[in-house]
PDB file of C-alpha atoms and ligand atoms in Angstrom:
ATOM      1  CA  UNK A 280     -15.417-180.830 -37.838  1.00  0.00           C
ATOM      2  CA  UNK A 281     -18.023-178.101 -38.605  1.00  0.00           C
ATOM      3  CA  UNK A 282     -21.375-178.215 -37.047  1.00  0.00           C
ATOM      4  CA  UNK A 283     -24.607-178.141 -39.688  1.00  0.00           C
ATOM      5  CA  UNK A 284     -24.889-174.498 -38.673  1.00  0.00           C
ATOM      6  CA  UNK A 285     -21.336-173.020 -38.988  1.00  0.00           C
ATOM      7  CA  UNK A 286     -21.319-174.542 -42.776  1.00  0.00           C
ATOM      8  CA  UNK A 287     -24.474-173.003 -43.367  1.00  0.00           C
ATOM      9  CA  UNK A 288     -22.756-170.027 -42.165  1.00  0.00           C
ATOM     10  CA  UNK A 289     -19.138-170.303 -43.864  1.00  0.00           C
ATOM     11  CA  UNK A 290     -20.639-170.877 -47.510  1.00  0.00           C
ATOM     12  CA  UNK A 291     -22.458-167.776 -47.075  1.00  0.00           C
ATOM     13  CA  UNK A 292     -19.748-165.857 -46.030  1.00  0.00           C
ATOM     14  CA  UNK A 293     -17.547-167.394 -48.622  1.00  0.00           C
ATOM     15  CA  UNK A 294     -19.684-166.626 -50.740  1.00  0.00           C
ATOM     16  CA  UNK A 295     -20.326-163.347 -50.608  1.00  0.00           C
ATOM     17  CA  UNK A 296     -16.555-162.742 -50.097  1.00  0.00           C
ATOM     18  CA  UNK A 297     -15.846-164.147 -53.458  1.00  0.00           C
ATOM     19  CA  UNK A 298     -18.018-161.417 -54.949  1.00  0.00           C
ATOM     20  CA  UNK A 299     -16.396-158.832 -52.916  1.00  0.00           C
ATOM     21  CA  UNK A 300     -13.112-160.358 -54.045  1.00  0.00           C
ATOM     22  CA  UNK A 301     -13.690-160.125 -57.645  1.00  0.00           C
ATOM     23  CA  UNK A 302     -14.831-156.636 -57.002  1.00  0.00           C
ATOM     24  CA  UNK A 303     -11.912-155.568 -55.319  1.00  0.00           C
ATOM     25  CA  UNK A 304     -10.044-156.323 -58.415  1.00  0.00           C
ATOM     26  CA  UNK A 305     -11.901-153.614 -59.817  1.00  0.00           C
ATOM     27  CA  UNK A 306     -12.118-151.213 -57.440  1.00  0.00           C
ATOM     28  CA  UNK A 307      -8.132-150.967 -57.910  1.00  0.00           C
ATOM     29  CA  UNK A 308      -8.784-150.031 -61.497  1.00  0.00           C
ATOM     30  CA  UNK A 309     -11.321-147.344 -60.439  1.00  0.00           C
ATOM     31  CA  UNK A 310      -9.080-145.389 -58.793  1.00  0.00           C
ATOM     32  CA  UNK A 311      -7.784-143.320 -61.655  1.00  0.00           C
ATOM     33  CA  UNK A 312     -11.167-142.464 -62.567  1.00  0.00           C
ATOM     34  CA  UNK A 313     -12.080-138.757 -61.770  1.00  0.00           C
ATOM     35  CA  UNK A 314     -15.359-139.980 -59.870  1.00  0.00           C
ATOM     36  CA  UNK A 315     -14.138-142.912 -58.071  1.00  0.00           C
ATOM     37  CA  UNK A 316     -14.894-145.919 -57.055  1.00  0.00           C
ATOM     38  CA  UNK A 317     -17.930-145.221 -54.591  1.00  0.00           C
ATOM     39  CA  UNK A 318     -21.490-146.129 -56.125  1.00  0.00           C
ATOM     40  CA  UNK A 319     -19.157-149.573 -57.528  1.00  0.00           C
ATOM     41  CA  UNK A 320     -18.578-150.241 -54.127  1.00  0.00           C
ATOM     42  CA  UNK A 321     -22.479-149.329 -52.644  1.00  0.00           C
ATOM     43  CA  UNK A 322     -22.894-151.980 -55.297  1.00  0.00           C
ATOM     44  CA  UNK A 323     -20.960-154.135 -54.401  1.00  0.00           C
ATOM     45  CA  UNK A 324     -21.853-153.874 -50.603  1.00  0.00           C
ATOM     46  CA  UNK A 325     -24.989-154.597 -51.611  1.00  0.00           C
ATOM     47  CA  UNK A 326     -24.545-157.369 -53.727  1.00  0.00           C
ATOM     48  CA  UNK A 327     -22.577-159.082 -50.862  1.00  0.00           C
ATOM     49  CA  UNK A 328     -25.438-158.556 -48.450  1.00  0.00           C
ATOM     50  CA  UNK A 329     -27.837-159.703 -50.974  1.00  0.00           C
ATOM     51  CA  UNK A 330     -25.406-163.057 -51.293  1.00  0.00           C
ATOM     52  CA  UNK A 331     -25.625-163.653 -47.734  1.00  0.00           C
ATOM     53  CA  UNK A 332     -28.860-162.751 -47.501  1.00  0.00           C
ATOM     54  CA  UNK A 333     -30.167-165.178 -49.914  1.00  0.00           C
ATOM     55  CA  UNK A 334     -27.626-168.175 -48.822  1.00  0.00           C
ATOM     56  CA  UNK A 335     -28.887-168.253 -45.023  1.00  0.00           C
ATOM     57  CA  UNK A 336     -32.593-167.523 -46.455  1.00  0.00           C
ATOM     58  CA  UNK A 337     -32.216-171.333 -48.407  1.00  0.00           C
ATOM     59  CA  UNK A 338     -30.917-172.969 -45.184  1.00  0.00           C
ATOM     60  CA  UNK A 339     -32.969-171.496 -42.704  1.00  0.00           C
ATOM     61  CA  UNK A 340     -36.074-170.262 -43.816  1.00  0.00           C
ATOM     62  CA  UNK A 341     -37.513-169.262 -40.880  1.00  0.00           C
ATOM     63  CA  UNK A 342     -34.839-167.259 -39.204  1.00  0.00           C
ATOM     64  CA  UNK A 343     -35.410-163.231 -38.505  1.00  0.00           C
ATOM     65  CA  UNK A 344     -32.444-161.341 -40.611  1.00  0.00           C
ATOM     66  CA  UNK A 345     -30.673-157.814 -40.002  1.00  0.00           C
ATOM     67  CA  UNK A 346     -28.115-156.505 -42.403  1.00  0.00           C
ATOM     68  CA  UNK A 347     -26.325-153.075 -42.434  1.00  0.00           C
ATOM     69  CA  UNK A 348     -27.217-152.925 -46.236  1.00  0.00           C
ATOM     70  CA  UNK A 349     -31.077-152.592 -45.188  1.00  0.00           C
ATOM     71  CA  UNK A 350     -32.690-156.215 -45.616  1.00  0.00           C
ATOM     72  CA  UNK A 351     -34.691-156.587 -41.924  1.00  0.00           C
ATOM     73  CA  UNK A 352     -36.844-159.481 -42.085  1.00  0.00           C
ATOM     74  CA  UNK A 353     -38.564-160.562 -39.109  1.00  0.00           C
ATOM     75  CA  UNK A 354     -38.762-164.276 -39.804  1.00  0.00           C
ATOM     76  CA  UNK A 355     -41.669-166.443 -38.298  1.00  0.00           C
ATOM     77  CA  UNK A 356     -38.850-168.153 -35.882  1.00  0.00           C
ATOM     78  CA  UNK A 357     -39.208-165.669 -33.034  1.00  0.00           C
ATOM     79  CA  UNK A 358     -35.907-167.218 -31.469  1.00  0.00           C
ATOM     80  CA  UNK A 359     -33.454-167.134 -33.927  1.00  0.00           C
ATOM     81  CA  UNK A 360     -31.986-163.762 -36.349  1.00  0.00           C
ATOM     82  CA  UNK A 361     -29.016-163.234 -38.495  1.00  0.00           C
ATOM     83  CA  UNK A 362     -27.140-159.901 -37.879  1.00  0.00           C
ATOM     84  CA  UNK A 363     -24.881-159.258 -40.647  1.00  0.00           C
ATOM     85  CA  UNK A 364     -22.517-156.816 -42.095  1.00  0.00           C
ATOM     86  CA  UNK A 365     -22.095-157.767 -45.606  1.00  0.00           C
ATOM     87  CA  UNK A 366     -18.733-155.837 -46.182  1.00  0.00           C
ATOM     88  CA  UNK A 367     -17.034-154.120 -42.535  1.00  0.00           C
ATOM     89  CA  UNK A 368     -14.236-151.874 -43.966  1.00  0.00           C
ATOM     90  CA  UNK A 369     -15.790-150.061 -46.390  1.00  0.00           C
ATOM     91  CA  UNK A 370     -13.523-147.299 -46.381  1.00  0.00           C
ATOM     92  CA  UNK A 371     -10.378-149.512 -47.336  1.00  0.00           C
ATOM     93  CA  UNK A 372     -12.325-151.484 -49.963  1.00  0.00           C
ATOM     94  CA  UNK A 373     -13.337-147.952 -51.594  1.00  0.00           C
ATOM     95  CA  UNK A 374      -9.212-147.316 -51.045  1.00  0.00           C
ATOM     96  CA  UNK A 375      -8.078-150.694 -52.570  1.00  0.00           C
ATOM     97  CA  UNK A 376      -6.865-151.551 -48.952  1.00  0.00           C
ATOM     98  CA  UNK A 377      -7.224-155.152 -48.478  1.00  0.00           C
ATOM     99  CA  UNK A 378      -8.329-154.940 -44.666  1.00  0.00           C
ATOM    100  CA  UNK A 379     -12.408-155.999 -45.023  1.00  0.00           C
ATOM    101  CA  UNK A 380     -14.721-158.978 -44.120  1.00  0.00           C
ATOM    102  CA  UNK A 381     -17.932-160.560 -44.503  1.00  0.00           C
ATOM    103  CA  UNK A 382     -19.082-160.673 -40.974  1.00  0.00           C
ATOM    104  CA  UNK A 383     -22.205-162.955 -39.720  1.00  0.00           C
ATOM    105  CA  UNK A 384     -23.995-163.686 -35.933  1.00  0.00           C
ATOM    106  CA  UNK A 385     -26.442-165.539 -35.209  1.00  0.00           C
ATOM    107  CA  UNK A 386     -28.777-164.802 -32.287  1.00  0.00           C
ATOM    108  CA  UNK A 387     -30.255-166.915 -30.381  1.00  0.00           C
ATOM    109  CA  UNK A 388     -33.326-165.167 -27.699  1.00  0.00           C
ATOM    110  CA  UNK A 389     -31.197-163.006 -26.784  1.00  0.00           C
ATOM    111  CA  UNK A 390     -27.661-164.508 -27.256  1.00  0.00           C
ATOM    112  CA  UNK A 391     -25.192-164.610 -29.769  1.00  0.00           C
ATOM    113  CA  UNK A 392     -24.586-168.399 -30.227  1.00  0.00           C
ATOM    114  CA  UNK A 393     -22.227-168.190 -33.546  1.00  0.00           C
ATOM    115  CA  UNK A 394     -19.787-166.403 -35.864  1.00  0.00           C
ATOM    116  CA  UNK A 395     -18.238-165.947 -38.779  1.00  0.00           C
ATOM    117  CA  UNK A 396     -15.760-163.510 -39.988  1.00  0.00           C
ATOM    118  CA  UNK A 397     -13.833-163.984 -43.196  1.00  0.00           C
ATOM    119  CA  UNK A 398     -11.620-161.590 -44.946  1.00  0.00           C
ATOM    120  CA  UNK A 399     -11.586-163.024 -48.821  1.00  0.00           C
ATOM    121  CA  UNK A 400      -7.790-161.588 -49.783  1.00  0.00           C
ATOM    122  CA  UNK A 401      -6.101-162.784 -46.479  1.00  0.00           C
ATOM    123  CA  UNK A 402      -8.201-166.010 -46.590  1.00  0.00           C
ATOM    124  CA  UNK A 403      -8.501-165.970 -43.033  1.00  0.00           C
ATOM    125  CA  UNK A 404     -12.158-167.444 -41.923  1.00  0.00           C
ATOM    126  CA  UNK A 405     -12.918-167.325 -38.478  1.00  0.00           C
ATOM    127  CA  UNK A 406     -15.114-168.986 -36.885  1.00  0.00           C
ATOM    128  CA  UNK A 407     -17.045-169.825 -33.108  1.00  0.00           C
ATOM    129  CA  UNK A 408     -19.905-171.657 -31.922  1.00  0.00           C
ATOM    130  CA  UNK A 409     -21.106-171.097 -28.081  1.00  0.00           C
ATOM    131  CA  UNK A 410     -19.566-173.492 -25.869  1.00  0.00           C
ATOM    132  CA  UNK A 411     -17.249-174.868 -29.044  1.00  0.00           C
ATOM    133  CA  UNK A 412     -14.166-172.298 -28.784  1.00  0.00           C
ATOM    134  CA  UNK A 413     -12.862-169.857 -31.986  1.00  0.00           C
ATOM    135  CA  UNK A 414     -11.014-170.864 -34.589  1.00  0.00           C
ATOM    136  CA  UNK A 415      -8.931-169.897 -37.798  1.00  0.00           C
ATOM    137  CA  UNK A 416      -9.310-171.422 -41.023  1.00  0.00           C
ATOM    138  CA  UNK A 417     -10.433-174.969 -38.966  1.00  0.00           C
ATOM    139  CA  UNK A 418      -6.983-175.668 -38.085  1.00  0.00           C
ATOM    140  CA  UNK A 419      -5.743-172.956 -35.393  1.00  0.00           C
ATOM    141  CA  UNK A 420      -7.140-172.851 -32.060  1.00  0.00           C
ATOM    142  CA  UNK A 421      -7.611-168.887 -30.781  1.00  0.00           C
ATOM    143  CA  UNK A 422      -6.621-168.071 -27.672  1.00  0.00           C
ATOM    144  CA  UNK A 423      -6.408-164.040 -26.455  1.00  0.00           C
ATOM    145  CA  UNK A 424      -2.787-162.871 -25.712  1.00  0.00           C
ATOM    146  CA  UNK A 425      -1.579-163.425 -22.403  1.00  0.00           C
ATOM    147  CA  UNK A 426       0.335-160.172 -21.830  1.00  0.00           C
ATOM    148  CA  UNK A 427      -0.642-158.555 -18.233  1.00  0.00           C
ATOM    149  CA  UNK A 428       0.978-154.961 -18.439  1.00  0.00           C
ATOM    150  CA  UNK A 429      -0.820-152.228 -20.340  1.00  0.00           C
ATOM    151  CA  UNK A 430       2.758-150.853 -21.054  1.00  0.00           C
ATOM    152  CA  UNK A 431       3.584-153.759 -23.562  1.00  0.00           C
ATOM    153  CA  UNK A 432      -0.025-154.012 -25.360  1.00  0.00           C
ATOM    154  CA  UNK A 433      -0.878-153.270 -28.811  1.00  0.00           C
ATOM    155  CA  UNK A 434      -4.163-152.159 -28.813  1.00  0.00           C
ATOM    156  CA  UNK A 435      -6.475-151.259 -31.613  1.00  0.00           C
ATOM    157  CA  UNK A 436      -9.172-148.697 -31.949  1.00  0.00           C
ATOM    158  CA  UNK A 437     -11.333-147.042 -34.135  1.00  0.00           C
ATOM    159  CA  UNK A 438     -11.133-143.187 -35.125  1.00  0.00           C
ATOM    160  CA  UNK A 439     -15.087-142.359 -36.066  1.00  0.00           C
ATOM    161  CA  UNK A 440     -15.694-138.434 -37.661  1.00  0.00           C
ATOM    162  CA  UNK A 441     -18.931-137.796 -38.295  1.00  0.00           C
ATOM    163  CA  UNK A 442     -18.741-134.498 -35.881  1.00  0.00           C
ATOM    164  CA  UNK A 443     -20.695-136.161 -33.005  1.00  0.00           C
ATOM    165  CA  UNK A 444     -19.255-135.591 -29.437  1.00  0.00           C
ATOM    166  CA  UNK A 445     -18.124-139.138 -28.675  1.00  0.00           C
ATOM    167  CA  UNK A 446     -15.742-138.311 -31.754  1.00  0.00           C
ATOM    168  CA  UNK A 447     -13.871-135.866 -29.233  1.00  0.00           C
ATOM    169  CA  UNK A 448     -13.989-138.371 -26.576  1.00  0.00           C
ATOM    170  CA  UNK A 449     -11.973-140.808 -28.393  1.00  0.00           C
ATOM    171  CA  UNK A 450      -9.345-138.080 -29.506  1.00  0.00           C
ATOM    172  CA  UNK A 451      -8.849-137.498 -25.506  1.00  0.00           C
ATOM    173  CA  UNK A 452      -9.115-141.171 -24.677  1.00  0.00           C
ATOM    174  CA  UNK A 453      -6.123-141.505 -27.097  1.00  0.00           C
ATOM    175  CA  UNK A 454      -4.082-138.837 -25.465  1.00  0.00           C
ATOM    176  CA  UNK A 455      -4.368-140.731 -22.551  1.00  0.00           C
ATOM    177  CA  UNK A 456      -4.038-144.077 -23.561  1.00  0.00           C
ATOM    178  CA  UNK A 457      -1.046-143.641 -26.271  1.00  0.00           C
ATOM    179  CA  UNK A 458       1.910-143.279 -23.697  1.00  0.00           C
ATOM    180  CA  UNK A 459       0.356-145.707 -21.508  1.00  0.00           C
ATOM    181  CA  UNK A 460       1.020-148.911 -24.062  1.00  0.00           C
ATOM    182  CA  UNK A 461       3.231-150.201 -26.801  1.00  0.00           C
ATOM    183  CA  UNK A 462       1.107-149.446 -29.349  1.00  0.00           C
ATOM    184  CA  UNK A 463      -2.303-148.500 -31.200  1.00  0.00           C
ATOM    185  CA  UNK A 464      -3.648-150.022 -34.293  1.00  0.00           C
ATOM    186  CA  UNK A 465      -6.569-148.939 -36.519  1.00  0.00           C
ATOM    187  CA  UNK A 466      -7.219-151.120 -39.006  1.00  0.00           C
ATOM    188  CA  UNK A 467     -10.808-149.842 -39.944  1.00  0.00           C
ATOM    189  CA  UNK A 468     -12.571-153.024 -39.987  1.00  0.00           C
ATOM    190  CA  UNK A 469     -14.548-153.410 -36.094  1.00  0.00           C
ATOM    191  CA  UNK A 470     -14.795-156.895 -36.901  1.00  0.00           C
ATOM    192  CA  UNK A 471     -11.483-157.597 -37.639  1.00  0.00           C
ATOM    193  CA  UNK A 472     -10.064-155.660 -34.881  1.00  0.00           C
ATOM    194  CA  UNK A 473     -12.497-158.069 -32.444  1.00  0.00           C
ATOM    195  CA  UNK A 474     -11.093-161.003 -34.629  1.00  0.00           C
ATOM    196  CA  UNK A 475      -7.698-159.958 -33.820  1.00  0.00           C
ATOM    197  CA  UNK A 476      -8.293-159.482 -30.373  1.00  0.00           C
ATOM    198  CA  UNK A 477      -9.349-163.311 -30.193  1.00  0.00           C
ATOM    199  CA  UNK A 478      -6.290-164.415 -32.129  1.00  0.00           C
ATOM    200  CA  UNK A 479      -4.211-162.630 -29.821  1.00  0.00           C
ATOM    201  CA  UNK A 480      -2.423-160.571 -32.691  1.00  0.00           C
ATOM    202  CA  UNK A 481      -3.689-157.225 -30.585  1.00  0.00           C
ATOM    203  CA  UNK A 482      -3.978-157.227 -26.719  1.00  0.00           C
ATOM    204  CA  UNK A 483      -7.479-154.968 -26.489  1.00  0.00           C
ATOM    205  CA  UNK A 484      -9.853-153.353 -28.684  1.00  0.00           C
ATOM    206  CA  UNK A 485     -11.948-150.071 -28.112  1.00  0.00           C
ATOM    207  CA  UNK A 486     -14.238-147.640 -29.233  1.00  0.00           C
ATOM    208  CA  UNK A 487     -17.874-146.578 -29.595  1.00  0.00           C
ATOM    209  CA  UNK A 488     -20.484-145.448 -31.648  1.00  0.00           C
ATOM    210  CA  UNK A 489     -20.446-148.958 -33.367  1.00  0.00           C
ATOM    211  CA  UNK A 490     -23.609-151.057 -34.892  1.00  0.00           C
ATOM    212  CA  UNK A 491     -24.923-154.108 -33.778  1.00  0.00           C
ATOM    213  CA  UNK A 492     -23.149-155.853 -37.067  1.00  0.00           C
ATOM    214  CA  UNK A 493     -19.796-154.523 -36.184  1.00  0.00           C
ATOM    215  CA  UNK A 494     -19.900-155.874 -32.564  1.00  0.00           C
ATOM    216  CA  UNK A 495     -22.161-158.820 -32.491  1.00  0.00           C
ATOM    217  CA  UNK A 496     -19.874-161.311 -34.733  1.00  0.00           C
ATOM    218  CA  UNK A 497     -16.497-160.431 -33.002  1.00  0.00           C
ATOM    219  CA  UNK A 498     -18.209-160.375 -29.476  1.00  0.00           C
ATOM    220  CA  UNK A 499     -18.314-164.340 -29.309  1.00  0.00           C
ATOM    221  CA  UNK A 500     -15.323-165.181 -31.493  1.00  0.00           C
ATOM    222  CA  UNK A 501     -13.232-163.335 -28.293  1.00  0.00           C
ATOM    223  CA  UNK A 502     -15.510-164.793 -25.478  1.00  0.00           C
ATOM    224  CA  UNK A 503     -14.743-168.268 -27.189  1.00  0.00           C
ATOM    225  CA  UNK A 504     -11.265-167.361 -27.002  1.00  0.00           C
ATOM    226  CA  UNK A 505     -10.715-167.039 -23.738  1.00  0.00           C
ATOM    227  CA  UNK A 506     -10.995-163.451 -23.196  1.00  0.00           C
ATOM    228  CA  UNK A 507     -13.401-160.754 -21.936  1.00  0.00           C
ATOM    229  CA  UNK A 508     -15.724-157.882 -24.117  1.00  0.00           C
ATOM    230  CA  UNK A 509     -18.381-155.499 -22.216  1.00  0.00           C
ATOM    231  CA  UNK A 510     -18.973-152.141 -22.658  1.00  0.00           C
ATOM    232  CA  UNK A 511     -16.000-149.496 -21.655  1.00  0.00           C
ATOM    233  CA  UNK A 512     -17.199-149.231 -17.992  1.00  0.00           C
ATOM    234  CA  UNK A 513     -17.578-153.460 -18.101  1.00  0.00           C
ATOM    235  CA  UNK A 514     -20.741-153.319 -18.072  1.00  0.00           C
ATOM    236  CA  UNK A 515     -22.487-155.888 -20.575  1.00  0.00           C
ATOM    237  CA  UNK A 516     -24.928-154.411 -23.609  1.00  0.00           C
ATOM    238  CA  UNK A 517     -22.034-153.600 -26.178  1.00  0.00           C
ATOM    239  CA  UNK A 518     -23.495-154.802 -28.706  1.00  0.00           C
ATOM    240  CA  UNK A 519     -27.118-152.638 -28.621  1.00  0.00           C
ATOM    241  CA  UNK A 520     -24.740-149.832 -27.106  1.00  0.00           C
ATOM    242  CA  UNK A 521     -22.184-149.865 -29.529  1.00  0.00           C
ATOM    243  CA  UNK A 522     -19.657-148.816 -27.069  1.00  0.00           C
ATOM    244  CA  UNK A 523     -17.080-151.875 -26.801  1.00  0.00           C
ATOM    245  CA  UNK A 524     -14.149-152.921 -24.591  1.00  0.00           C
ATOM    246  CA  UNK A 525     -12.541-156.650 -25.452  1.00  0.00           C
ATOM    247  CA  UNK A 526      -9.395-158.012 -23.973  1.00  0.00           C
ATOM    248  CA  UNK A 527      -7.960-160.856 -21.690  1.00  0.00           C
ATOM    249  CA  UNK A 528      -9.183-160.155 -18.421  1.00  0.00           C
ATOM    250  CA  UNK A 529      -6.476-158.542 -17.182  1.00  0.00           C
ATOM    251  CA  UNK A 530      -5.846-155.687 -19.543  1.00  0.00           C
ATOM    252  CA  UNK A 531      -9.418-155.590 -20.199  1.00  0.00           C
ATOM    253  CA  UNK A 532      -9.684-154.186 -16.575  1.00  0.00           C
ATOM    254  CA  UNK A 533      -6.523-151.838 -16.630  1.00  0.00           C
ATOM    255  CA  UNK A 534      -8.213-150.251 -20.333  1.00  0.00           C
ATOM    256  CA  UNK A 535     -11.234-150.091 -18.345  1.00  0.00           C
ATOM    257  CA  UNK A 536      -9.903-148.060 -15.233  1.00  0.00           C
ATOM    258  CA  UNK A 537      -7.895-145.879 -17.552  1.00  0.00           C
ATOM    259  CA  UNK A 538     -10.441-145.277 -20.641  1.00  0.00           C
ATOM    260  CA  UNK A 539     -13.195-143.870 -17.590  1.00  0.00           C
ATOM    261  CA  UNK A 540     -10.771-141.795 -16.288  1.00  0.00           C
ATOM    262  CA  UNK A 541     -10.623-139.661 -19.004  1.00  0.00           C
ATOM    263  CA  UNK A 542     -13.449-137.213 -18.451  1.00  0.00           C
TER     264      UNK A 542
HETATM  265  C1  IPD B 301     -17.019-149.438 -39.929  1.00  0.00           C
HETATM  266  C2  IPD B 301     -15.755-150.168 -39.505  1.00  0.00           C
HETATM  267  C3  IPD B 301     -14.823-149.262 -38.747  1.00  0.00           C
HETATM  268  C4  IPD B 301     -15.502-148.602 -37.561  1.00  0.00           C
HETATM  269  C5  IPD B 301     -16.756-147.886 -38.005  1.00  0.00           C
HETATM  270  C6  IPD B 301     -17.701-148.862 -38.720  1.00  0.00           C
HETATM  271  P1  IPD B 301     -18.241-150.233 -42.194  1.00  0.00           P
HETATM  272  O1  IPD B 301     -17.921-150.314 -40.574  1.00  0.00           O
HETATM  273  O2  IPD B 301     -16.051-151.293 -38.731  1.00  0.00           O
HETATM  274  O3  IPD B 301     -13.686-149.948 -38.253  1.00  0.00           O
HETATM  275  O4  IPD B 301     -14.599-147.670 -36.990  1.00  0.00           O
HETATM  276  O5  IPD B 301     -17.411-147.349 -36.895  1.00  0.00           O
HETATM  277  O6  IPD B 301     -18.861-148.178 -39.132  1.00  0.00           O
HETATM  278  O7  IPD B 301     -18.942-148.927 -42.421  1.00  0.00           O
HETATM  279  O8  IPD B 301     -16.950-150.337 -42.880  1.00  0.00           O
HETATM  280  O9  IPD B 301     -19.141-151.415 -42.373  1.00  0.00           O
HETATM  281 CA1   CA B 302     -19.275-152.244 -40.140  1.00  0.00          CA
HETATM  282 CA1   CA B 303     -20.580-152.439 -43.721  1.00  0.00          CA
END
């Protein structure tokens, strides 16, 4: 059974993922068209954060609220705030590649205390609540993978290019990592890849240069399921820092040791 809060949460993110759903649809047909899909999909973005916004606002009127899509609302509840990222995967929804989600924390001082990530055209919802454990769809109990050798992990990462110099980083940090392990994913979606991570469908997860929104759902959802997320050097912050390491414990620490050796 669902606590008060996590339904609160789920119809909102249901919600919204409907509208990105029926968007999608579109999107495909947009394609063709010589300018493309992309102020359709700022729209829709939007129209999902507006969604969530608006759903949460009704059930909690008090809470603070922080969404990619620009709605910050400092609420008159100084203890508790939404963080939200009304569509993560932006680039495949643009590219009619169904790898996206509706992704919502909730923050409690300073604490994230629940989480909900759905992706509308797998119809996967998951879910967490401090002290409660994750969970897919209600019915599935997460629990990370168990695997203890780096060399049969699949990780997943993400490739940012916006010319900064952590870009590079990550290009050598690959170098180093790829004939270390089985395999590396990028799906494109942070908070699926941290969803994934709890579910145990990927071993780790890394990369930096993320937002609070893209980090701050997934973070509990793979605490909750058993396993272990700090920043690269396991130090805590990742959210605020945006630099993120999750795994069990074991090949959280082996990423760690090798990720920091590459200078
Ligand atoms: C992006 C995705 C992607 C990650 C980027 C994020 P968006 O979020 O999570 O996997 O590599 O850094 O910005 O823009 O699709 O919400
Ligand atoms: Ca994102
Ligand atoms: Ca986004």
């Amino acid at each position: 059974m669902r606590s008060a809060l996590l339904n609160i949460m789920v119809q909102a993110a249901t919600k919204a993922g409907r509208s990105l759903s029926k968007d999608f649809g579109e999107v495909e047909n947009l394609q063709v068209s010589l300018k493309g899909p992309a102020d359709f999909v700022s729209n829709a973005d939007r129209r999902a954060e507006q969604i969530v916004f608006e759903e949460l606002k009704k059930a909690r009127p008090t809470y603070s609220f922080l969404g990619e899509e620009g709605t910050e609302v400092k609420g008159t509840d100084g203890q508790h705030r939404w963080i939200v990222d009304p569509l993560d995967g932006t680039t495949n929804f643009l590219h009619s590649v169904p790898m996206f989600a509706v992704a919502i924390a909730l923050e409690r001082g300073d604490e994230i205390v629940a989480s909900v990530i759905y992706n509308p055209v797998m119809d996967e919802l998951y879910t967490a609540e401090k002290g409660g454990g994750a969970w897919l769809n209600d019915r599935k109990r997460l629990r990370v993978a168990n695997r203890r050798h780096l060399a049969d992990a699949l990780l997943v990462t993400g490739i940012n290019s916006r010319g900064r110099p952590e870009d590079l980083h990550q290009l050598k940090q690959l170098a180093h990592v790829t004939p270390a392990v089985a395999g590396i994913r990028r799906t494109g979606s942070a908070s699926t890849d941290l969803a994934w991570v709890a579910s145990g469908r990927f071993d780790a997860y890394w990369e930096a240069g993320l937002a609070p929104w893209d980090v701050a759902p997934g973070l509990l959802l793979v605490r909750e399921a058993g396993g272990t997320i700090s920043d690269q050097a396991g130090k805590p912050g990742a959210i605020w820092t945006g630099n993120v390491l999750a795994g069990n414990e074991t090949i959280h620490g082996q990423l760690s040791k090798l990720l920091q050796s590459v200078k």
